Amino acid sequence: MQPTLPSHIEGYGPVRPFSGAYGERPDAEGPGRRRGGRGKGAKLLPDLRTAIERCELRSGCTVSFHHHLRNGDGVLNQVMDELARLGLRDLTVAASSIFPVHAPLVEHIRGGVVTKIVTGYMTGPVADAVAAGMLANPAMMQTHGGRARSIESGEVGIDAAFIAAPAADCCGNLNGVDGPSACGSFGYPVVDAQCARHVVAVTNNLVPYPACPIAISQEHVDFIVRVGSIGDASQIVSGTTRPTGNPIGLQVAETAARVIDASGLLTDGFSFQTGAGGVSLAVASRLASHMAERGVRGSFGAGGITGMIVKMLEAGLFRSLLDVQCFDLEAVASFRRNSAHQMMSASMYANPWTRGAVVDQLDCMILGAAEIDLDFNVNVSTGTDGRIIGGSGGHSDTAAGAKLALVTTQLTAGRFAKIVRRVSTVTTPGETVDAVATEAGIAVNPRRDDLRERLAGAGLPVVPIEQLHEQACRLSGGVAAASAPRADERIVAVVQYRDGSVIDVIRRKPE
Amino acid sequence: MQPTLPSHIEGYGPVRPFSGAYGERPDAEGPGRRRGGRGKGAKLLPDLRTAIERCELRSGCTVSFHHHLRNGDGVLNQVMDELARLGLRDLTVAASSIFPVHAPLVEHIRGGVVTKIVTGYMTGPVADAVAAGMLANPAMMQTHGGRARSIESGEVGIDAAFIAAPAADCCGNLNGVDGPSACGSFGYPVVDAQCARHVVAVTNNLVPYPACPIAISQEHVDFIVRVGSIGDASQIVSGTTRPTGNPIGLQVAETAARVIDASGLLTDGFSFQTGAGGVSLAVASRLASHMAERGVRGSFGAGGITGMIVKMLEAGLFRSLLDVQCFDLEAVASFRRNSAHQMMSASMYANPWTRGAVVDQLDCMILGAAEIDLDFNVNVSTGTDGRIIGGSGGHSDTAAGAKLALVTTQLTAGRFAKIVRRVSTVTTPGETVDAVATEAGIAVNPRRDDLRERLAGAGLPVVPIEQLHEQACRLSGGVAAASAPRADERIVAVVQYRDGSVIDVIRRKPE
């Protein structure tokens, strides 16, 4: 081309001469050094088996999944079945969450196909199998932000990310809003797409190029596989989530709303997050009334978004929503309709090792609890019987970030006290929990004297947490969790804090 | 917290115990290991000097800028002046493009403050200073896609990216659509934000948190500095770009439109990119008529977007636009208004080392040329007098990707032939250029016999490029570029192909 190029140029360095427009190829895999593909359709593969072969997956590798399809997800099972049929073993499943629908994974655990699980949340048969000690290695239980951190930092290396895509084009532009399996926001698989060595989009809805909108873009996606179904749409999100009708739950919610009201945070610019549970929604409902009465205009609602929070946006109570995942169909519809209803990735949401996550901007977070103890440590990982019942998800992330991390709980559940001396598993450290609202009053973390004074000044029933504990014990008849795992039992799961340190372990559940 | 944690867990590895919710910090900088910041407002710094100090910039470092504000940009000059005042020297400026407004950079070059430039395009006094040999090291001239590749792959390491932001919130969520300096799409700084060691947003428009929409999100931004002005809004984009009125130019455009028409590509799903020059716009205008007449519905228009392409979207001639940068105010308005007018990053647009860039999906690209030679090599880097007049920008990227890379040019410009024996600088290799349309006929690259046959079959005036060359020489009176640089002169710029190889060099311009 230019026959007279010098081999070295002063001030530039060695010259790698042009060798043809399509000749040069990156010499390694990884971010910034990926192999591209020319031509429409080249990425579209006939089936999962071909995709697995093209990703050169081997025994011992790590495959990842996201949980936007929740208990309707059909992709994890399809992929794992195919990996098993191909004879792969000793696999790590890095799934952002695991639901009852993933029960077939138990057989793969039993057969040694899967020997490690990394997840932010698990419930159902897989969680039971882990608690029973069936998995060869301890499960790694992360927070949603910790998962993003571990993947971005390389601590968890993903060989292939399988992204269930409600809409995909032939080049791998993906979104969650179109098609029969629409899930709305698409925040969890973003980090997988950016960091995995191979990325496979699995879709039941191949749309013309380019997809619109584009939530994950083509430069991250290696292959697209079209399948008959990516899951059961009716299980992907709830039709509508509703506030609790339970009178004690409503009393807790009313108390929580009054705590927010008295906290000093409820001024213009207020930001808020809550879950999709009945009490959480009842808090949001009460809060909406307070905000409307006072003319407070909030800045944003965050997190998993429900129709309740959408109503607050549309009533002008928030300027914007930052949505990592839609929890119900009303949220999905709003995500399509409202430009102020914005997607955020898991990393933007909660990763502690970025330049600032959204959780750090939260004024108030409403948290659930299976147990909370005298040090305000919260357990959302294990039941009193030693079962694994979930995990942090965004619990620890939002608690660490929010100015007011407020646990709402009844004193007891069934026969058991929920305000305990010592939680059976520490999911979220007490130093990040500011207060707990119950039907018998509010306990404030001793670290937050300022808050205790405010609440007492507003005439709210502030009581020592020890008092709530005693009341809970009385109510429950002092039933101890007699069937809890023994301290010398085998460790079946490691509870990681969001920064990757180990905050607790879960031991094998008694038979 | 949990005093009985083992120091090692079988199947998990060494245990790093929890040491407090805010204790753990990443042990290095870089992607996935960034230091976060808690609390609203902590990122907001009073001035550029403070930002420079907080970024710990030193002599010898690399600072980057984007060119969405084009010849209205006021940020590069403000930052470079401040760096000079602080006594820094030997700096590398990695700017996606450099315009006449950046003339003050010449003084910094003269004074040794700036000793290296890495850019995709430069024109004006800085380009003249480089051509005159004033810069200590050769400038590195990249393509837009090559720039993204070099930053993502680590070949070009950026110590601090300064992002001129038409709208920014206090946590660093940025967009290009709001405020007095709105530029629309915001595709170029995305890779800088993702990869630079420090990221500083410079804004004249601090909006309430969270910004909406969010084009670059807070997890990438370290600091925000509010300044009086980020530039001259009237120079940021043209008010409206218009097709040429020149009769020869119109003839070239008509011929080009007929080439597209006869190419076999103009069917449903057709995709198209062109620039903002008068002839390019005239081609688009003709093409729009052809598409409307035939009822062809294209898939997408791409690239720098103009009002002309917006009209095609809104007339239903394209389903979507993929926009790395808005070229005029009509495009900016459309980007706000039309959800099908989508942003793409420079990497998604043109990076050859991703898993597939948008340029690879292009059916037809209309290219300009300062010169084109008998091998179809194109020069858009240097004038016949040895001046640096631009550079590739997206030229080489789109030529490599498009199925039909069609150069439009008149035979001569002023006294000089534009169809030459040998281009003075190879910007885009001839193997990626399919044809050239002129007022005297169409020359087709011998590699594209299929295209030549199609065009001839449609009755188009296909001629050998040698014939165009001879005609051009006759018209120009055979004036040679007598003042071109001598082959033994010092190298002042290195022309990198998109893959990072060196395709040509630019030598010092004669006095």
Short mmCIF file of N, CA, C and O in Angstrom, two decimals, chain B residues 79 141 224 323 354 372 394 409 450 470 509:
data_model
loop_
_atom_site.label_atom_id
_atom_site.label_comp_id
_atom_site.label_asym_id
_atom_site.label_seq_id
_atom_site.Cartn_x
_atom_site.Cartn_y
_atom_site.Cartn_z
N VAL B 79 -9.73 23.72 29.88
CA VAL B 79 -8.96 22.71 30.62
C VAL B 79 -7.47 22.84 30.31
O VAL B 79 -6.62 22.83 31.23
N MET B 141 -3.25 9.98 14.03
CA MET B 141 -4.55 10.21 13.39
C MET B 141 -5.31 8.89 13.34
O MET B 141 -4.86 7.94 12.69
N ILE B 224 -17.76 16.61 39.00
CA ILE B 224 -18.53 17.51 38.16
C ILE B 224 -18.08 18.93 38.47
O ILE B 224 -17.99 19.31 39.64
N ASP B 323 -27.55 7.03 15.94
CA ASP B 323 -26.96 8.36 15.88
C ASP B 323 -25.80 8.47 16.85
O ASP B 323 -25.95 8.41 18.06
N THR B 354 -15.04 -5.06 18.43
CA THR B 354 -16.15 -5.48 19.26
C THR B 354 -16.73 -6.73 18.62
O THR B 354 -16.18 -7.27 17.67
N ILE B 372 -8.93 10.71 -4.86
CA ILE B 372 -9.07 9.26 -4.97
C ILE B 372 -8.16 8.82 -6.11
O ILE B 372 -8.03 9.52 -7.12
N GLY B 394 -15.14 8.87 10.60
CA GLY B 394 -15.76 7.57 10.33
C GLY B 394 -15.55 7.07 8.90
O GLY B 394 -16.13 6.03 8.52
N THR B 409 -17.59 12.63 -5.93
CA THR B 409 -16.66 13.75 -6.07
C THR B 409 -16.75 14.36 -7.47
O THR B 409 -17.13 13.68 -8.42
N ASP B 450 -19.28 -7.65 -10.04
CA ASP B 450 -20.73 -7.83 -9.90
C ASP B 450 -21.44 -6.49 -9.94
O ASP B 450 -22.47 -6.32 -10.60
N GLU B 470 -7.72 10.78 -16.45
CA GLU B 470 -7.24 11.56 -17.61
C GLU B 470 -8.08 12.81 -17.81
O GLU B 470 -7.56 13.90 -18.05
N LYS B 509 4.98 19.83 6.12
CA LYS B 509 4.55 20.67 5.00
C LYS B 509 5.66 21.67 4.69
O LYS B 509 6.26 22.25 5.58
#
